[in-house]
Amino acid sequence: MKRTIALAILGAAALVAIGRGAAVDRTALAKTQAALTTEYGQAKDSNFYFVLDVLGRKLELRVRGMVLKSWPLRAMRFWGNPGFAGTVELVRKTTLKAPERIVIKPGDTEEPEPAPAEAAKPAAKGAAAPASPAEFDLEALELKDMPKKFSLDFDNGLRITIKAGAGGSKGLAGTLKDAWHWYIDLPLRNLFGSREGKKISELELTFEQGQEAQAIYWHFFDGIKGIVL
Amino acid sequence: MIKRVLIAVAALAGLGFLAVVGAAYLIGFKQVSAWPPAESVRPVAEKDVSRAERNVQQLEKRMTALLPRGLYIVIDTAANRLYLKEGAKVVREAVISCGSGVVLEEPGGKKRSWVFDTPRGEFSVKSKITNPYWVKPDWAFIEEGEAIPKGLEDRIESGTLGDYALGFGQGYFIHGTLYTRLLGRNVTHGCVRVGDDDLKAVFKAVPIGAKIYIY
């Protein structure tokens, strides 16, 4: 009798476990299906797109389903309406000091400034050459000229602030400004609504290196589409 | 008396501000607790499981079909790196030079201007040239403050592009360089400069039609 009861209990437990397992699988299946459908919508075109995997804590640049570049997140934090996942389009990049292109107008100055190719000509024999190519100060827009802190505004109202963790000290004023923005300004704007009357969704992503933030600024052009998972 | 009233008003204002911030935090924390939305997707209904599985398989096949076949080139314009790849495997990595991003404006009120960017996007190898020569475009003369020649023969320059060139459309090439010490920097007029050994290896490896992804 005892053995029968024990077997019945075990059987019931197994049935419950199988049932739960099936439920978990069906959820995973739904997630996979949704993720693949969304990504295929982007990947079938030749345009680059990004995938922000919030749970996987990484930001990726992709084309045709291939990962071109992956930036792991060091930290992230969020204020506002959490319903921002899905397909988004970058509307605007904002930074305190946006990099500017160098404009060359030959003939406008008394001595025309050398073009990059000219600056790159091999040095004459005996001339002291800089030890490293990185020492050349070129007239060019390079990765090092990109900002390490900036905001990306998307068409669904989501604003993502990108910054680097190892960017050095911001000073007392910078720290106070950041603290005011994150701990006072954003909560109040979230309570009363933003200026445009939209609910705010502000995500702050921190990356390990300054170069990672700079590369994101470089690669994320206006109009780039992406998927927020 | 006035002093006491002012202190009381200030205290009330402070308390009011704290109350508002507290309310903002309560609402904010409630929202944040729902983020990230880990289980926002509804499970597939029991009866739809097989259909969903077929759909997933089909989507995976479609995604795989989008991937380039054989060898392909990936160029990172920010890091000035070229990767020769096959599937997920990097066959060769090379330090290169990409566009400087400089804008050249033609003097004399002619209103022509050029932006020296390496184009970004998906391309393919359209031509393979051994011992290429450079037909200097107008901007090359304008940049050097020289008069633009009328004859084609005055535009031809040999040796500048190295031993090989891979054309990928609209006058852009992956080619060699005389300025090898500037590999790794953004110095070009839009073309992609590669060192001799890497260029030879890439040139020999990729066929016409091979995909090029520049980002």
Short mmCIF file of C-alpha atoms in Angstrom, two decimals:
data_model
loop_
_atom_site.label_atom_id
_atom_site.label_comp_id
_atom_site.label_asym_id
_atom_site.label_seq_id
_atom_site.Cartn_x
_atom_site.Cartn_y
_atom_site.Cartn_z
CA MET A 1 0.00 0.00 0.00
CA LYS A 2 2.77 2.40 1.07
CA ARG A 3 4.69 1.54 -2.09
CA THR A 4 1.60 2.32 -4.24
CA ILE A 5 1.14 5.71 -2.55
CA ALA A 6 4.83 6.52 -2.97
CA LEU A 7 4.69 5.57 -6.65
CA ALA A 8 1.55 7.67 -7.12
CA ILE A 9 3.21 10.68 -5.49
CA LEU A 10 6.33 10.24 -7.62
CA GLY A 11 4.20 9.90 -10.75
CA ALA A 12 2.24 13.04 -9.91
CA ALA A 13 5.48 14.94 -9.23
CA ALA A 14 6.91 13.76 -12.54
CA LEU A 15 3.75 14.88 -14.37
CA VAL A 16 3.93 18.32 -12.73
CA ALA A 17 7.63 18.58 -13.62
CA ILE A 18 6.95 17.61 -17.26
CA GLY A 19 4.10 20.10 -17.43
CA ARG A 20 6.26 22.91 -16.05
CA GLY A 21 9.10 21.94 -18.38
CA ALA A 22 6.75 22.14 -21.34
CA ALA A 23 5.54 25.57 -20.19
CA VAL A 24 9.14 26.79 -19.92
CA ASP A 25 9.90 25.42 -23.39
CA ARG A 26 6.84 27.14 -24.85
CA THR A 27 7.96 30.44 -23.39
CA ALA A 28 11.46 29.94 -24.75
CA LEU A 29 9.99 29.01 -28.11
CA ALA A 30 7.88 32.16 -28.15
CA LYS A 31 10.93 34.25 -27.25
CA THR A 32 13.07 32.64 -29.94
CA GLN A 33 10.33 33.11 -32.52
CA ALA A 34 9.82 36.76 -31.60
CA ALA A 35 13.57 37.50 -31.56
CA LEU A 36 14.17 35.78 -34.91
CA THR A 37 11.20 37.50 -36.55
CA THR A 38 12.38 40.91 -35.36
CA GLU A 39 15.99 40.31 -36.35
CA TYR A 40 15.10 38.89 -39.75
CA GLY A 41 13.13 42.07 -40.40
CA GLN A 42 16.38 44.01 -39.99
CA ALA A 43 18.86 41.49 -41.40
CA LYS A 44 17.13 40.96 -44.74
CA ASP A 45 18.26 44.47 -45.76
CA SER A 46 21.93 45.25 -46.26
CA ASN A 47 21.89 48.01 -43.66
CA PHE A 48 23.78 47.79 -40.40
CA TYR A 49 21.70 47.55 -37.27
CA PHE A 50 22.37 47.21 -33.59
CA VAL A 51 21.07 44.86 -30.95
CA LEU A 52 20.95 45.99 -27.35
CA ASP A 53 20.64 42.86 -25.25
CA VAL A 54 19.65 44.21 -21.86
CA LEU A 55 19.62 40.86 -20.08
CA GLY A 56 22.77 39.68 -21.88
CA ARG A 57 24.37 43.04 -20.97
CA LYS A 58 25.89 43.75 -24.37
CA LEU A 59 25.49 46.06 -27.31
CA GLU A 60 26.21 44.66 -30.76
CA LEU A 61 26.56 46.06 -34.26
CA ARG A 62 25.30 43.59 -36.84
CA VAL A 63 24.71 43.14 -40.54
CA ARG A 64 22.93 40.21 -42.17
CA GLY A 65 22.69 38.55 -38.78
CA MET A 66 26.48 38.65 -38.30
CA VAL A 67 27.99 40.32 -35.28
CA LEU A 68 30.50 42.90 -36.50
CA LYS A 69 31.32 44.38 -33.13
CA SER A 70 30.27 43.57 -29.60
CA TRP A 71 30.62 45.89 -26.63
CA PRO A 72 29.99 44.32 -23.20
CA LEU A 73 28.31 46.60 -20.69
CA ARG A 74 30.09 47.36 -17.48
CA ALA A 75 27.00 48.80 -15.85
CA MET A 76 23.56 50.09 -16.69
CA ARG A 77 20.77 51.91 -14.93
CA PHE A 78 17.33 53.06 -15.87
CA TRP A 79 14.62 55.57 -15.04
CA GLY A 80 11.13 55.88 -16.45
CA ASN A 81 8.72 53.87 -18.53
CA PRO A 82 10.11 50.35 -19.07
CA GLY A 83 8.06 49.65 -22.21
CA PHE A 84 10.73 50.61 -24.75
CA ALA A 85 11.77 47.23 -26.13
CA GLY A 86 11.37 46.42 -29.81
CA THR A 87 12.59 47.96 -33.04
CA VAL A 88 13.89 51.51 -32.75
CA GLU A 89 15.48 54.11 -35.00
CA LEU A 90 18.15 56.58 -33.97
CA VAL A 91 16.87 60.11 -34.39
CA ARG A 92 19.64 62.19 -32.87
CA LYS A 93 23.07 61.99 -31.27
CA THR A 94 23.73 64.63 -28.63
CA THR A 95 27.02 65.49 -27.04
CA LEU A 96 28.54 68.49 -25.32
CA LYS A 97 31.17 68.94 -28.00
CA ALA A 98 30.46 67.15 -31.27
CA PRO A 99 33.48 66.38 -33.44
CA GLU A 100 33.76 68.65 -36.45
CA ARG A 101 35.13 67.87 -39.86
CA ILE A 102 38.22 69.72 -40.98
CA VAL A 103 37.51 71.82 -44.05
CA ILE A 104 40.36 72.49 -46.47
CA LYS A 105 40.02 75.41 -48.87
CA PRO A 106 43.18 75.58 -50.98
CA GLY A 107 44.02 79.14 -52.00
CA ASP A 108 41.96 80.75 -49.23
CA THR A 109 45.01 81.02 -47.01
CA GLU A 110 48.41 82.38 -47.91
CA GLU A 111 50.02 79.01 -47.29
CA PRO A 112 47.70 76.11 -48.07
CA GLU A 113 47.55 73.61 -45.25
CA PRO A 114 49.00 70.24 -46.20
CA ALA A 115 46.48 67.56 -47.08
CA PRO A 116 46.57 64.28 -45.17
CA ALA A 117 48.36 62.53 -48.00
CA GLU A 118 51.00 65.24 -48.06
CA ALA A 119 51.46 65.05 -44.33
CA ALA A 120 51.95 61.35 -44.74
CA LYS A 121 54.78 61.52 -47.24
CA PRO A 122 57.89 59.66 -46.13
CA ALA A 123 60.32 61.85 -44.24
CA ALA A 124 63.53 62.90 -45.95
CA LYS A 125 66.63 60.88 -45.19
CA GLY A 126 68.19 61.94 -41.93
CA ALA A 127 65.04 63.67 -40.69
CA ALA A 128 63.96 62.71 -37.19
CA ALA A 129 60.84 60.59 -37.54
CA PRO A 130 58.31 60.27 -34.73
CA ALA A 131 58.71 57.00 -32.85
CA SER A 132 55.15 55.88 -33.35
CA PRO A 133 52.59 56.55 -36.09
CA ALA A 134 50.15 57.51 -33.35
CA GLU A 135 52.31 60.57 -32.66
CA PHE A 136 51.51 62.20 -35.98
CA ASP A 137 49.01 64.97 -35.57
CA LEU A 138 46.95 64.56 -38.70
CA GLU A 139 44.26 66.70 -40.17
CA ALA A 140 41.68 63.98 -39.90
CA LEU A 141 38.63 62.91 -37.99
CA GLU A 142 39.66 59.86 -36.02
CA LEU A 143 38.33 57.65 -33.27
CA LYS A 144 40.24 59.64 -30.63
CA ASP A 145 38.27 62.75 -31.67
CA MET A 146 34.94 61.13 -30.80
CA PRO A 147 33.25 61.95 -27.48
CA LYS A 148 33.30 59.51 -24.58
CA LYS A 149 29.93 60.65 -23.26
CA PHE A 150 26.86 61.28 -25.37
CA SER A 151 23.15 60.56 -25.70
CA LEU A 152 21.24 58.70 -28.35
CA ASP A 153 17.59 59.65 -28.86
CA PHE A 154 15.30 57.11 -30.51
CA ASP A 155 11.98 57.44 -32.29
CA ASN A 156 10.02 55.74 -29.48
CA GLY A 157 11.16 58.29 -26.89
CA LEU A 158 13.94 56.13 -25.48
CA ARG A 159 17.10 58.03 -24.63
CA ILE A 160 20.30 56.07 -24.10
CA THR A 161 23.24 57.80 -22.48
CA ILE A 162 26.59 56.22 -23.30
CA LYS A 163 29.60 56.76 -21.11
CA ALA A 164 32.88 55.15 -20.22
CA GLY A 165 33.67 53.94 -16.73
CA ALA A 166 37.41 54.47 -17.00
CA GLY A 167 37.10 57.98 -18.32
CA GLY A 168 39.01 59.57 -15.45
CA SER A 169 37.78 61.98 -12.82
CA LYS A 170 34.94 64.30 -13.78
CA GLY A 171 35.73 66.66 -10.96
CA LEU A 172 33.36 67.78 -8.23
CA ALA A 173 31.21 69.87 -10.56
CA GLY A 174 30.79 66.99 -13.02
CA THR A 175 29.95 64.54 -10.24
CA LEU A 176 27.40 66.95 -8.74
CA LYS A 177 25.87 67.61 -12.15
CA ASP A 178 25.56 63.88 -12.84
CA ALA A 179 24.08 63.27 -9.38
CA TRP A 180 21.56 66.10 -9.83
CA HIS A 181 20.56 64.77 -13.25
CA TRP A 182 20.16 61.17 -12.17
CA TYR A 183 18.82 61.49 -8.63
CA ILE A 184 16.70 64.66 -8.77
CA ASP A 185 16.03 65.83 -12.33
CA LEU A 186 15.10 62.47 -13.85
CA PRO A 187 12.81 61.30 -10.99
CA LEU A 188 10.98 64.65 -11.07
CA ARG A 189 10.67 64.63 -14.86
CA ASN A 190 9.43 61.07 -14.62
CA LEU A 191 6.81 62.17 -12.08
CA PHE A 192 5.58 65.23 -13.92
CA GLY A 193 6.29 64.13 -17.49
CA SER A 194 8.97 65.49 -19.79
CA ARG A 195 8.72 68.80 -21.60
CA GLU A 196 7.27 67.21 -24.72
CA GLY A 197 4.58 65.57 -22.63
CA LYS A 198 5.99 62.11 -23.32
CA LYS A 199 6.84 59.56 -20.69
CA ILE A 200 10.57 59.41 -20.22
CA SER A 201 12.64 56.27 -20.73
CA GLU A 202 16.26 56.93 -19.94
CA LEU A 203 18.82 54.19 -20.02
CA GLU A 204 22.43 54.80 -19.06
CA LEU A 205 25.01 52.35 -20.40
CA THR A 206 28.52 52.40 -19.00
CA PHE A 207 31.37 50.74 -20.87
CA GLU A 208 34.76 49.75 -19.54
CA GLN A 209 36.94 51.77 -21.91
CA GLY A 210 36.62 55.24 -23.38
CA GLN A 211 37.42 53.79 -26.81
CA GLU A 212 34.32 51.62 -26.66
CA ALA A 213 32.08 54.64 -26.15
CA GLN A 214 33.95 56.49 -28.90
CA ALA A 215 33.53 53.55 -31.30
CA ILE A 216 29.78 53.52 -30.62
CA TYR A 217 29.61 57.22 -31.48
CA TRP A 218 31.57 56.51 -34.66
CA HIS A 219 29.48 53.56 -35.81
CA PHE A 220 26.00 54.74 -34.77
CA PHE A 221 24.95 57.06 -37.57
CA ASP A 222 21.66 58.99 -37.61
CA GLY A 223 18.88 56.75 -38.86
CA ILE A 224 20.49 53.47 -37.81
CA LYS A 225 17.85 50.98 -36.76
CA GLY A 226 18.15 48.60 -33.90
CA ILE A 227 16.50 46.08 -31.68
CA VAL A 228 16.21 46.46 -27.94
CA LEU A 229 15.72 43.05 -26.34
CA MET B 1 9.06 87.30 14.30
CA ILE B 2 9.78 87.70 10.56
CA LYS B 3 12.84 85.52 10.96
CA ARG B 4 10.75 82.72 12.50
CA VAL B 5 8.17 82.94 9.70
CA LEU B 6 10.88 82.76 7.07
CA ILE B 7 12.43 79.74 8.78
CA ALA B 8 9.01 78.06 8.93
CA VAL B 9 8.33 78.80 5.24
CA ALA B 10 11.76 77.47 4.27
CA ALA B 11 11.21 74.32 6.33
CA LEU B 12 7.78 73.77 4.75
CA ALA B 13 9.23 74.33 1.28
CA GLY B 14 12.05 71.89 2.04
CA LEU B 15 9.62 69.31 3.37
CA GLY B 16 7.38 69.79 0.35
CA PHE B 17 10.32 69.31 -2.00
CA LEU B 18 11.38 66.17 -0.15
CA ALA B 19 7.80 64.85 -0.32
CA VAL B 20 7.67 65.42 -4.09
CA VAL B 21 11.07 63.79 -4.63
CA GLY B 22 9.95 60.91 -2.40
CA ALA B 23 6.81 60.44 -4.50
CA ALA B 24 8.92 60.56 -7.66
CA TYR B 25 11.19 57.86 -6.22
CA LEU B 26 8.23 55.66 -5.26
CA ILE B 27 6.83 55.81 -8.77
CA GLY B 28 10.26 55.45 -10.33
CA PHE B 29 11.17 52.43 -8.25
CA LYS B 30 7.86 50.77 -9.13
CA GLN B 31 8.65 51.23 -12.83
CA VAL B 32 12.25 50.16 -12.47
CA SER B 33 11.21 47.00 -10.63
CA ALA B 34 9.37 45.99 -13.81
CA TRP B 35 12.59 46.34 -15.77
CA PRO B 36 14.15 44.61 -17.57
CA PRO B 37 10.94 42.83 -18.63
CA ALA B 38 12.34 39.28 -18.48
CA GLU B 39 9.11 37.37 -19.09
CA SER B 40 7.24 39.77 -21.33
CA VAL B 41 6.61 37.18 -24.06
CA ARG B 42 3.56 34.97 -23.74
CA PRO B 43 4.23 31.24 -24.11
CA VAL B 44 3.13 29.64 -27.37
CA ALA B 45 -0.26 27.94 -27.04
CA GLU B 46 -0.11 24.15 -26.78
CA LYS B 47 -1.84 23.68 -30.14
CA ASP B 48 0.51 26.12 -31.90
CA VAL B 49 3.79 24.57 -30.73
CA SER B 50 4.53 22.55 -33.88
CA ARG B 51 3.69 25.51 -36.12
CA ALA B 52 5.95 27.80 -34.05
CA GLU B 53 8.77 25.26 -34.22
CA ARG B 54 8.46 25.08 -38.01
CA ASN B 55 8.43 28.88 -38.15
CA VAL B 56 11.61 29.08 -36.04
CA GLN B 57 13.35 26.53 -38.28
CA GLN B 58 12.33 28.47 -41.37
CA LEU B 59 13.55 31.75 -39.89
CA GLU B 60 16.87 30.17 -38.91
CA LYS B 61 17.27 28.89 -42.49
CA ARG B 62 16.49 32.35 -43.86
CA MET B 63 18.99 33.98 -41.49
CA THR B 64 21.68 31.48 -42.51
CA ALA B 65 20.95 32.19 -46.18
CA LEU B 66 21.76 35.86 -45.58
CA LEU B 67 25.33 35.09 -44.49
CA PRO B 68 28.11 35.55 -47.07
CA ARG B 69 29.45 32.39 -48.69
CA GLY B 70 33.17 31.72 -48.89
CA LEU B 71 35.75 34.34 -48.03
CA TYR B 72 34.64 37.88 -47.35
CA ILE B 73 36.18 41.12 -46.12
CA VAL B 74 35.15 43.13 -43.07
CA ILE B 75 36.58 46.63 -42.58
CA ASP B 76 36.40 48.58 -39.33
CA THR B 77 36.92 52.24 -40.32
CA ALA B 78 37.24 53.41 -36.71
CA ALA B 79 39.93 50.92 -35.70
CA ASN B 80 41.51 50.90 -39.20
CA ARG B 81 41.45 47.12 -39.37
CA LEU B 82 40.66 44.74 -42.21
CA TYR B 83 39.54 41.21 -41.48
CA LEU B 84 39.55 38.48 -44.09
CA LYS B 85 36.94 36.05 -42.85
CA GLU B 86 35.35 32.76 -43.69
CA GLY B 87 32.23 32.12 -41.66
CA ALA B 88 33.00 33.27 -38.14
CA LYS B 89 36.72 32.51 -38.52
CA VAL B 90 39.20 35.34 -39.06
CA VAL B 91 41.64 34.12 -41.70
CA ARG B 92 43.80 37.26 -41.70
CA GLU B 93 43.82 40.59 -39.88
CA ALA B 94 45.51 43.66 -41.33
CA VAL B 95 46.21 47.20 -40.16
CA ILE B 96 44.91 49.60 -42.79
CA SER B 97 44.17 53.28 -43.42
CA CYS B 98 40.65 54.55 -44.08
CA GLY B 99 39.13 57.90 -45.01
CA SER B 100 40.20 61.04 -43.16
CA GLY B 101 36.75 62.61 -42.99
CA VAL B 102 38.24 65.88 -44.26
CA VAL B 103 36.14 68.14 -46.47
CA LEU B 104 37.85 69.72 -49.48
CA GLU B 105 36.23 72.81 -50.96
CA GLU B 106 37.15 74.03 -54.39
CA PRO B 107 38.35 77.64 -54.37
CA GLY B 108 37.17 80.25 -56.80
CA GLY B 109 33.47 80.07 -55.98
CA LYS B 110 32.91 76.88 -57.98
CA LYS B 111 30.99 75.33 -55.08
CA ARG B 112 32.35 71.83 -55.60
CA SER B 113 33.31 69.94 -52.47
CA TRP B 114 34.44 66.46 -51.54
CA VAL B 115 34.15 64.54 -48.28
CA PHE B 116 36.98 62.07 -47.82
CA ASP B 117 35.04 59.31 -46.09
CA THR B 118 35.36 55.61 -46.72
CA PRO B 119 31.85 54.58 -47.71
CA ARG B 120 30.07 52.33 -45.23
CA GLY B 121 27.80 49.45 -46.10
CA GLU B 122 27.70 46.17 -47.94
CA PHE B 123 29.77 45.99 -51.13
CA SER B 124 31.34 43.33 -53.30
CA VAL B 125 34.63 42.98 -55.14
CA LYS B 126 33.89 44.31 -58.60
CA SER B 127 37.38 44.31 -60.11
CA LYS B 128 40.85 42.92 -59.43
CA ILE B 129 43.74 44.84 -60.95
CA THR B 130 47.44 43.99 -60.95
CA ASN B 131 49.91 46.90 -61.13
CA PRO B 132 47.17 49.51 -61.03
CA TYR B 133 47.77 53.11 -61.99
CA TRP B 134 45.90 56.05 -60.55
CA VAL B 135 43.83 58.31 -62.76
CA LYS B 136 43.95 61.39 -60.59
CA PRO B 137 40.53 62.97 -60.16
CA ASP B 138 39.94 66.74 -60.04
CA TRP B 139 40.19 66.91 -56.26
CA ALA B 140 43.74 65.55 -56.29
CA PHE B 141 44.88 68.62 -58.28
CA ILE B 142 42.71 71.06 -56.33
CA GLU B 143 44.10 69.75 -53.06
CA GLU B 144 47.64 70.33 -54.26
CA GLY B 145 46.79 73.77 -55.62
CA GLU B 146 47.53 72.71 -59.19
CA ALA B 147 45.61 73.41 -62.38
CA ILE B 148 43.29 70.62 -63.48
CA PRO B 149 44.74 69.08 -66.67
CA LYS B 150 42.59 68.54 -69.74
CA GLY B 151 44.34 65.48 -71.11
CA LEU B 152 43.90 62.03 -69.58
CA GLU B 153 47.63 61.29 -69.87
CA ASP B 154 48.37 64.13 -67.42
CA ARG B 155 46.20 62.48 -64.81
CA ILE B 156 47.84 59.07 -64.82
CA GLU B 157 50.18 58.25 -61.96
CA SER B 158 51.78 54.85 -61.53
CA GLY B 159 53.17 53.25 -58.40
CA THR B 160 50.94 55.17 -55.98
CA LEU B 161 48.40 52.37 -55.48
CA GLY B 162 50.89 49.54 -54.89
CA ASP B 163 50.94 46.21 -56.71
CA TYR B 164 47.25 45.29 -56.47
CA ALA B 165 43.85 46.93 -56.26
CA LEU B 166 40.41 45.57 -55.51
CA GLY B 167 37.64 47.80 -56.77
CA PHE B 168 34.36 47.88 -54.90
CA GLY B 169 32.44 50.50 -56.85
CA GLN B 170 32.08 54.26 -57.33
CA GLY B 171 35.83 54.68 -57.79
CA TYR B 172 36.75 53.23 -54.41
CA PHE B 173 39.53 50.65 -54.11
CA ILE B 174 41.35 48.54 -51.58
CA HIS B 175 44.93 49.14 -52.66
CA GLY B 176 48.55 49.41 -51.55
CA THR B 177 50.37 52.45 -50.19
CA LEU B 178 53.68 54.26 -50.14
CA TYR B 179 52.86 55.64 -46.70
CA THR B 180 53.13 52.44 -44.68
CA ARG B 181 54.04 54.26 -41.46
CA LEU B 182 50.57 55.79 -41.45
CA LEU B 183 48.77 52.47 -41.55
CA GLY B 184 46.41 52.44 -38.61
CA ARG B 185 45.44 56.10 -39.07
CA ASN B 186 42.58 57.75 -40.95
CA VAL B 187 44.44 59.48 -43.72
CA THR B 188 42.98 58.47 -47.08
CA HIS B 189 40.64 60.17 -49.49
CA GLY B 190 38.13 57.33 -49.09
CA CYS B 191 39.99 54.32 -50.46
CA VAL B 192 41.32 51.63 -48.15
CA ARG B 193 45.12 51.41 -48.00
CA VAL B 194 46.68 48.09 -47.05
CA GLY B 195 50.31 47.07 -46.48
CA ASP B 196 52.05 45.09 -49.23
CA ASP B 197 52.02 41.60 -47.69
CA ASP B 198 48.44 41.81 -46.44
CA LEU B 199 47.26 43.26 -49.75
CA LYS B 200 48.88 40.44 -51.70
CA ALA B 201 47.29 37.80 -49.43
CA VAL B 202 43.83 39.38 -49.62
CA PHE B 203 44.09 39.93 -53.37
CA LYS B 204 45.05 36.31 -54.01
CA ALA B 205 42.38 34.94 -51.66
CA VAL B 206 39.16 36.74 -52.58
CA PRO B 207 37.36 36.19 -55.87
CA ILE B 208 35.36 38.76 -57.79
CA GLY B 209 31.96 39.01 -56.17
CA ALA B 210 33.26 38.41 -52.65
CA LYS B 211 31.36 40.48 -50.11
CA ILE B 212 32.90 43.51 -48.39
CA TYR B 213 31.33 44.92 -45.23
CA ILE B 214 32.60 48.35 -44.24
CA TYR B 215 31.40 49.80 -40.95
#
